[in-house]
XYZ file of C-alpha atoms in Angstrom:
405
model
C 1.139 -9.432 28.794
C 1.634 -12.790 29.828
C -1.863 -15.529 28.938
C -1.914 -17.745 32.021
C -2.343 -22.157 30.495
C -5.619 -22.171 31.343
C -6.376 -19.239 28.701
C -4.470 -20.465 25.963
C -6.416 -23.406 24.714
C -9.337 -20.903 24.207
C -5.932 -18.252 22.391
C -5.409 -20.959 20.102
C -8.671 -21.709 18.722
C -9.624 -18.297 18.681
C -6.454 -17.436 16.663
C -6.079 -19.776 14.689
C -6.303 -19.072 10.679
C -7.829 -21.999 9.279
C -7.092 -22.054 5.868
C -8.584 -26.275 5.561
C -10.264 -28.064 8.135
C -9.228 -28.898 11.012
C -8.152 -32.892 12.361
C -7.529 -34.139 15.669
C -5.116 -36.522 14.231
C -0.878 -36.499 14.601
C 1.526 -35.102 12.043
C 2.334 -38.634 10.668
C -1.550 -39.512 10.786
C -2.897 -36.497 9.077
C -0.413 -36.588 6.441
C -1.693 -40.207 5.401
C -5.051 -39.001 5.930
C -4.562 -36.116 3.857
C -5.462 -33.882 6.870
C -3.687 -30.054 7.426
C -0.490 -29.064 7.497
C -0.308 -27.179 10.941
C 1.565 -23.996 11.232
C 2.195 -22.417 14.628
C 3.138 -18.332 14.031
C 3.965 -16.487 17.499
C 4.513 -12.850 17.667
C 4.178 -10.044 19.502
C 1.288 -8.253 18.454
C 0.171 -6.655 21.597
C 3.387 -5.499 22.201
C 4.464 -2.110 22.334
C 5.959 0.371 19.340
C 8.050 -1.096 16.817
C 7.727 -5.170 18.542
C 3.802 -5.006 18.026
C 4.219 -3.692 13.798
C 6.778 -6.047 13.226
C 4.962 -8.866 14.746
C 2.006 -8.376 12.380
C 4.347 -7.976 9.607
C 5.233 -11.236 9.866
C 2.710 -12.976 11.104
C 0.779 -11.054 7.661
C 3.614 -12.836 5.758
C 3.305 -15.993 6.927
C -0.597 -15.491 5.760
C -0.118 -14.910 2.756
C 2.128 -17.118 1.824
C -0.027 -20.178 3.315
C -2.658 -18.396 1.103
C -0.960 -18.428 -2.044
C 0.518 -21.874 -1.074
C -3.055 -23.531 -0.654
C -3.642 -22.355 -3.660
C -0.881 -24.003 -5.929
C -1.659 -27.273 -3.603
C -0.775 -26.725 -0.129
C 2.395 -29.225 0.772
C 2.462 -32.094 -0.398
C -1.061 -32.284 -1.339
C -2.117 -31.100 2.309
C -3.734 -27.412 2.961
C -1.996 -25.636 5.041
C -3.520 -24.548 8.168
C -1.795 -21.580 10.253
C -2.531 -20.895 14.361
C -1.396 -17.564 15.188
C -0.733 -16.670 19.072
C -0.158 -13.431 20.348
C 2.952 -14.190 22.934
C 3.468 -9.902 23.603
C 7.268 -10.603 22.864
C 7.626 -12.427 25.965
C 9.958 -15.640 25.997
C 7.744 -17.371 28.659
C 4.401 -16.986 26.793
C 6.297 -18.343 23.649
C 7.056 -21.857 25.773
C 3.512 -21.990 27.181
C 2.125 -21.365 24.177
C 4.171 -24.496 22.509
C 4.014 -26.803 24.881
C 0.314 -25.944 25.051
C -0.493 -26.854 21.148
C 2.095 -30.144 21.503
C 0.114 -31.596 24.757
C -2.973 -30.684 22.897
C -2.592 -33.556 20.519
C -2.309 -31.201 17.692
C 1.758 -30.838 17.206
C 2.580 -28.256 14.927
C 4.583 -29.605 11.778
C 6.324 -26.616 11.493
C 6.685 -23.703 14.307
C 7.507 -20.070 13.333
C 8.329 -17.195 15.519
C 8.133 -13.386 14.437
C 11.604 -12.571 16.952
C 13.025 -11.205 18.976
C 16.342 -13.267 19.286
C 14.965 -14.346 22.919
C 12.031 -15.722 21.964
C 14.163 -18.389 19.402
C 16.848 -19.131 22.585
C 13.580 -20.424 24.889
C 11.984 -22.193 22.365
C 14.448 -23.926 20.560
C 14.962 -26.846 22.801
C 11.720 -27.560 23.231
C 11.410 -27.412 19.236
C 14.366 -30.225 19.022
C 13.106 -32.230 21.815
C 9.585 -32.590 20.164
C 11.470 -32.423 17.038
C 9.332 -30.019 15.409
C 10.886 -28.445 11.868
C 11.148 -24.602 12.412
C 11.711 -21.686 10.726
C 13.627 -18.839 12.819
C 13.703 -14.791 11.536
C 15.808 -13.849 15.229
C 18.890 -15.680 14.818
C 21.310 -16.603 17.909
C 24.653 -17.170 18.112
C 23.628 -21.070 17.816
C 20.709 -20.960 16.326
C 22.214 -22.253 12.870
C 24.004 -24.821 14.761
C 22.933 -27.939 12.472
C 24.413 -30.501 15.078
C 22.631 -28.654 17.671
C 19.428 -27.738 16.344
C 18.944 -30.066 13.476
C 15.233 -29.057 12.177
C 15.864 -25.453 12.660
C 16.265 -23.132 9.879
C 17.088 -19.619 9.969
C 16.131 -17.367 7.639
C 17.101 -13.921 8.823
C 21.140 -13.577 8.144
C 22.593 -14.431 11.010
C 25.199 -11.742 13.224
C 28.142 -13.125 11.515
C 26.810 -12.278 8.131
C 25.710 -8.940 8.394
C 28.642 -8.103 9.839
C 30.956 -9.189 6.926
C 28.652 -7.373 4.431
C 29.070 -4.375 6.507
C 32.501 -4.506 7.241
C 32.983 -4.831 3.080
C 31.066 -1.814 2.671
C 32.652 -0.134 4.944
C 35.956 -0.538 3.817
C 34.965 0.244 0.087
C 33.763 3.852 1.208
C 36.990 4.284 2.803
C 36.537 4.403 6.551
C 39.819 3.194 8.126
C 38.603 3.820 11.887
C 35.423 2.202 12.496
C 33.158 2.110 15.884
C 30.820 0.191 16.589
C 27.596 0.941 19.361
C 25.400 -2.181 20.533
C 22.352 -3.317 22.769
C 22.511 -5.350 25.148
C 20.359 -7.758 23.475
C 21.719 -11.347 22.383
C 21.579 -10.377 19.109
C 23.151 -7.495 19.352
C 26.005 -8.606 21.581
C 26.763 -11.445 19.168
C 26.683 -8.352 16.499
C 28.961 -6.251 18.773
C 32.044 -9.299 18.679
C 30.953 -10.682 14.814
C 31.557 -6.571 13.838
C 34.765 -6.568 15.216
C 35.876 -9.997 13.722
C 34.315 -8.758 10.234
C 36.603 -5.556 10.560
C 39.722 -7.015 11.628
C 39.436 -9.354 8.248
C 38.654 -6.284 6.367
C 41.595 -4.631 7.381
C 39.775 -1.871 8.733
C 40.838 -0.321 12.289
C 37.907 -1.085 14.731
C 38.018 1.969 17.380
C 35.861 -0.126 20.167
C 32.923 -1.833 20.533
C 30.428 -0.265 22.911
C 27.694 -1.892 24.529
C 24.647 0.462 26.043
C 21.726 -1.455 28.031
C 18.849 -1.757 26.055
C 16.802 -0.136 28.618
C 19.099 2.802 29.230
C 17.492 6.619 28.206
C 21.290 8.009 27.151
C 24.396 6.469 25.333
C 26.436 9.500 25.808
C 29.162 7.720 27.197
C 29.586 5.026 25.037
C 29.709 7.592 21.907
C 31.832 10.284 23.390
C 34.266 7.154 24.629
C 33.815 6.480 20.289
C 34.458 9.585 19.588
C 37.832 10.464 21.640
C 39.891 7.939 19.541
C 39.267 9.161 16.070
C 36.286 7.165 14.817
C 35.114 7.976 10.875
C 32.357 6.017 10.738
C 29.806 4.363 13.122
C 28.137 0.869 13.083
C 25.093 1.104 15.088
C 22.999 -1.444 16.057
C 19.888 -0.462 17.626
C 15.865 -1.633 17.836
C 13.456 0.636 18.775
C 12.668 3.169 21.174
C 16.859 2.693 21.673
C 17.666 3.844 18.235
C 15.473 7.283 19.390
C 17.634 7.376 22.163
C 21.163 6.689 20.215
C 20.269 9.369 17.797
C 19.381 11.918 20.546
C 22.287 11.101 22.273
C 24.532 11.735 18.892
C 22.992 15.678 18.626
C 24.123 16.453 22.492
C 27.442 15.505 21.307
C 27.318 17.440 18.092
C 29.056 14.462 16.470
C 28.461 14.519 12.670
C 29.729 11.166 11.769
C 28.526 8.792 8.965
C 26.064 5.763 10.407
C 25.658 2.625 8.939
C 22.663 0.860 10.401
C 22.561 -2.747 10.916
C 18.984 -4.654 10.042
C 17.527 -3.635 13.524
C 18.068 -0.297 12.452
C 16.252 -0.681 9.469
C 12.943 -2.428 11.003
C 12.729 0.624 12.905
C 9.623 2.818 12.418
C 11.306 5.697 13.588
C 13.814 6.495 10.579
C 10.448 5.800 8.055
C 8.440 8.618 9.589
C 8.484 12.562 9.742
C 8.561 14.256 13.306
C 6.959 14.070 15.550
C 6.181 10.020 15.319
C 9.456 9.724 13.984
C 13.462 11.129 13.168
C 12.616 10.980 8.965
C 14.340 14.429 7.340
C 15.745 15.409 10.786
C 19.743 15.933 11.176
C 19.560 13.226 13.062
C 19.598 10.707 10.311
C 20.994 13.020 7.843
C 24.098 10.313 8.267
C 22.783 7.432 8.047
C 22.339 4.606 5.407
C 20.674 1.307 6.501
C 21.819 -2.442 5.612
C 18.748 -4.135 4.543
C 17.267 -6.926 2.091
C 17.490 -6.071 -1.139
C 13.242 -7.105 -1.281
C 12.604 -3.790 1.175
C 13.738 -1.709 -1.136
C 11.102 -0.915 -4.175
C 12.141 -2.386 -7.623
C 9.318 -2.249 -10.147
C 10.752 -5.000 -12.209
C 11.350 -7.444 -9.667
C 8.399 -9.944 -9.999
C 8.759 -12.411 -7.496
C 9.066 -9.707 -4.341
C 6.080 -7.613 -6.328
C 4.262 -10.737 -6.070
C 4.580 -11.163 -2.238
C 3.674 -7.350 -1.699
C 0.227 -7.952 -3.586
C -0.307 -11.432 -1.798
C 0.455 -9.756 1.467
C -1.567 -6.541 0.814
C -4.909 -8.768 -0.047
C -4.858 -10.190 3.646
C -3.689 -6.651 4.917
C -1.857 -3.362 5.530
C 1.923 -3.843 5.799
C 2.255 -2.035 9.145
C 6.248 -2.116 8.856
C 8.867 -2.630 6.792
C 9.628 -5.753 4.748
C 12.898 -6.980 6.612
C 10.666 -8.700 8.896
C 8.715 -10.664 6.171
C 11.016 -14.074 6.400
C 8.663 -16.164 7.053
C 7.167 -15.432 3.840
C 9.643 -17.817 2.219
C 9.025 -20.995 4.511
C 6.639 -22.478 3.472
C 7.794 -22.474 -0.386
C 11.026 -24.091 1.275
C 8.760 -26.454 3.252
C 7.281 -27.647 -0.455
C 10.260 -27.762 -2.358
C 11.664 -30.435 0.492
C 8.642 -31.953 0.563
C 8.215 -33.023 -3.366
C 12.197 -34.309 -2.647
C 11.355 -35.950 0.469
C 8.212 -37.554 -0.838
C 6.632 -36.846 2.596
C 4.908 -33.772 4.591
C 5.121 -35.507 7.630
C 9.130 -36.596 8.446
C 11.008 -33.561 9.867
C 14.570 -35.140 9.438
C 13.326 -36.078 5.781
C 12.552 -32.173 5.155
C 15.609 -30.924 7.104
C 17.428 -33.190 5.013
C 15.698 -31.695 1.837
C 16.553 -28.384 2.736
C 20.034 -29.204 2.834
C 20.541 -30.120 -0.824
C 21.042 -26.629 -3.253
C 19.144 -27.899 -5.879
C 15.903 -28.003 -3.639
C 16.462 -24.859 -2.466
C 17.426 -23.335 -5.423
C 13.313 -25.193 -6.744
C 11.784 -23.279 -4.119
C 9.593 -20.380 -5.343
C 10.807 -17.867 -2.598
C 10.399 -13.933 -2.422
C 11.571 -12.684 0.711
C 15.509 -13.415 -0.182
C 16.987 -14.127 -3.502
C 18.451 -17.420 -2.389
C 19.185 -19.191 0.749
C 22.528 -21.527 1.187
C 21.605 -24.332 4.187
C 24.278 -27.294 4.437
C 24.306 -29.829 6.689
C 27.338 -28.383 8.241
C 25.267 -24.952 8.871
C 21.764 -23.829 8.766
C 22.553 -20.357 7.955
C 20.884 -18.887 5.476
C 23.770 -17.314 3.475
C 22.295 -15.335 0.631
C 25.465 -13.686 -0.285
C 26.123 -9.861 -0.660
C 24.420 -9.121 -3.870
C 20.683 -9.883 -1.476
C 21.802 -6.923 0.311
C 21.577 -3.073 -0.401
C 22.683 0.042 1.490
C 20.032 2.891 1.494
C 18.974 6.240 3.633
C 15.895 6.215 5.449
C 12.916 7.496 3.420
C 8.567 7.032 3.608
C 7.527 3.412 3.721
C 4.984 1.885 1.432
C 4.094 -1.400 1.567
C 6.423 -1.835 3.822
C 9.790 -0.739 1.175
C 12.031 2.366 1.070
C 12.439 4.120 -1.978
C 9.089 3.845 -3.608
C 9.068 6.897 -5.778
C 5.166 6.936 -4.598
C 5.402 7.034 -1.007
């Protein structure tokens, strides 16, 4: 669903989450002023399956961390004020919608999206030519560029990443001829090549990377061309309705093979959820572990995480799972760079900030154990020991493995 201009002043304000009041002033004015510190969340929320529950996932994140911000202070002394707009996952809603609340005299200081990786490559420009400080959870292959995109963060693990963690658990469970299946997605064809870098510097025989359109009903092909040279393992990379589709498509081939699921697997609704919503405690995932955050997986003793999950849960239910919760941790970042900066207001000042370990390391984030910006990259780097490998299994509050789900 696309809102025509005309509709979206009247979007915004009836959106909007105002957590302060509201002032008609500029970024640099307001700051002086003491006015809000403006927020603008887009997501998908209309959308359709597992887009629309990941959408309010993170736009509930970003909530409640504004929330729990405002209450230790806001930034730099300001409240923080958030404006949520629905943009159905559609990249050309996402650019009306932000060019709408910058011509409105009201520019964001800090823009957020809730993904996919299309919605970050058509608003991205228009972020660095208004240069507006974002926060990014669907990275691109240049979306960490920090000579590119210089006040853009991203704090999903980028392609590259994920691959290497993958690749080194492969190759620790033994597979020596990998495969790997991908959508056509930009994510997931960045994924596709990173996967087959990551396994060459593994040492570990890559068998072919197959791409399936992310429309498409059947991968057949792709997997039986997989499966004719020797594959022992699978890397699958699939968001949605597709992963349904990839799974089906593995039964008709009667190919028992061990999965390993990138992240898109694992914000999938599907694998958390018993027939006939879902594929939970079906053969079809009887293979197949998951590469996720190590916060969406339940650990009683971790505090900080716990913490979020109770914040979260007192604005409301956690429709999906936790990987899509990064932009929980922003606005702690956007506070630690602010007390280093000294200002709210200067976007190159924060981006500069964020850049230095010892602010990050300050900043009282959940979401990810650390994050490791530079100003050569703006990835966020949290290392393998933020990541875990587990099967599918009942959600609550939005984690696998709670013993009480």
């Amino acid at each position: 669903m696309r809102i025509r201009s005309s509709a979206l002043t009247a979007a915004l304000a009836a959106t909007a989450l105002a957590l302060t009041g509201c002032s008609g002033a500029g970024a640099d004015d307001a700051d002086a002023a003491g006015g809000p510190y403006r927020v603008l969340v887009t997501g998908g929320i209309s959308g359709q399956g597992a887009l629309a529950a990941n959408a309010q996932t993170s736009v509930l994140a970003a909530k409640a961390s504004a929330d729990a911000v405002n209450r230790a202070g806001g930034v730099g002394g300001r409240q923080v004020e958030i404006t949520v707009v629905d943009d159905a996952g559609d990249a050309t809603t996402a650019v009306s919608t932000l060019r709408e609340a910058i011509a409105s005299g009201k520019k964001p200081d800090l823009f957020l999206n809730s993904g996919p990786s299309t919605i970050t490559t058509a608003t991205l420009p228009i972020l660095a030519q208004n240069k507006i400080l974002s926060f990014n959870i669907g990275p691109t292959e240049d979306s960490a560029n920090s000579e590119k995109y210089p006040l853009n963060f991203d704090l999903a693990s980028g392609p590259s990443e994920n691959a290497e963690t993958i690749a080194r658990y492969v190759k620790d469970k033994g597979y020596q001829s990998v495969g790997i299946v991908h959508g056509s997605s930009a994510y997931g064809e960045v994924f596709g090549q990173a996967m087959e870098d990551a396994l060459g510097g593994e040492g570990v025989s890559s068998t072919g990377s197959q791409e399936y359109d992310t429309a498409a009903l059947d991968m057949t092909a792709q997997l039986q061309s997989l499966k004719t040279r020797g594959t022992q393992a699978l890397v699958v990379d699939a968001y949605g309705a597709p992963l349904g589709y990839l799974l089906a498509s593995l039964q008709r081939l009667d190919w028992n093979i061990p999965l390993v699921g990138n992240t898109s697997v694992a914000g999938t609704s599907l694998v958390s959820k018993a027939a006939p919503e879902g594929v939970l405690g079906t053969p079809a995932t009887a293979n197949l572990v998951m590469h996720v955050l190590s916060s969406t997986v339940y650990d009683a003793n971790d505090t900080a995480v716990n913490t979020m999950v109770e914040n979260m849960k007192a604005m409301g239910d956690i429709p999906s799972t936790l990987i899509l919760a990064d932009n929980y941790d922003a606005l702690p970042l956007v506070v630690a760079a602010a007390n280093k900066a000294g200002s709210s207001s200067d976007p190159e000042a924060l981006a500069e900030a964020l850049e230095n370990q010892d602010v990050l390391d300050s900043a009282e984030t959940a979401f990810s154990p650390s994050y490791h910006f530079t100003a050569d990259s703006h990835a966020s780097k949290p290392g393998d020991e933020a990541y875990k490998f587990v099967p599918p299994s009942p959600l609550l509050n939005g984690q696998y493995g709670n013993p009480s789900a």
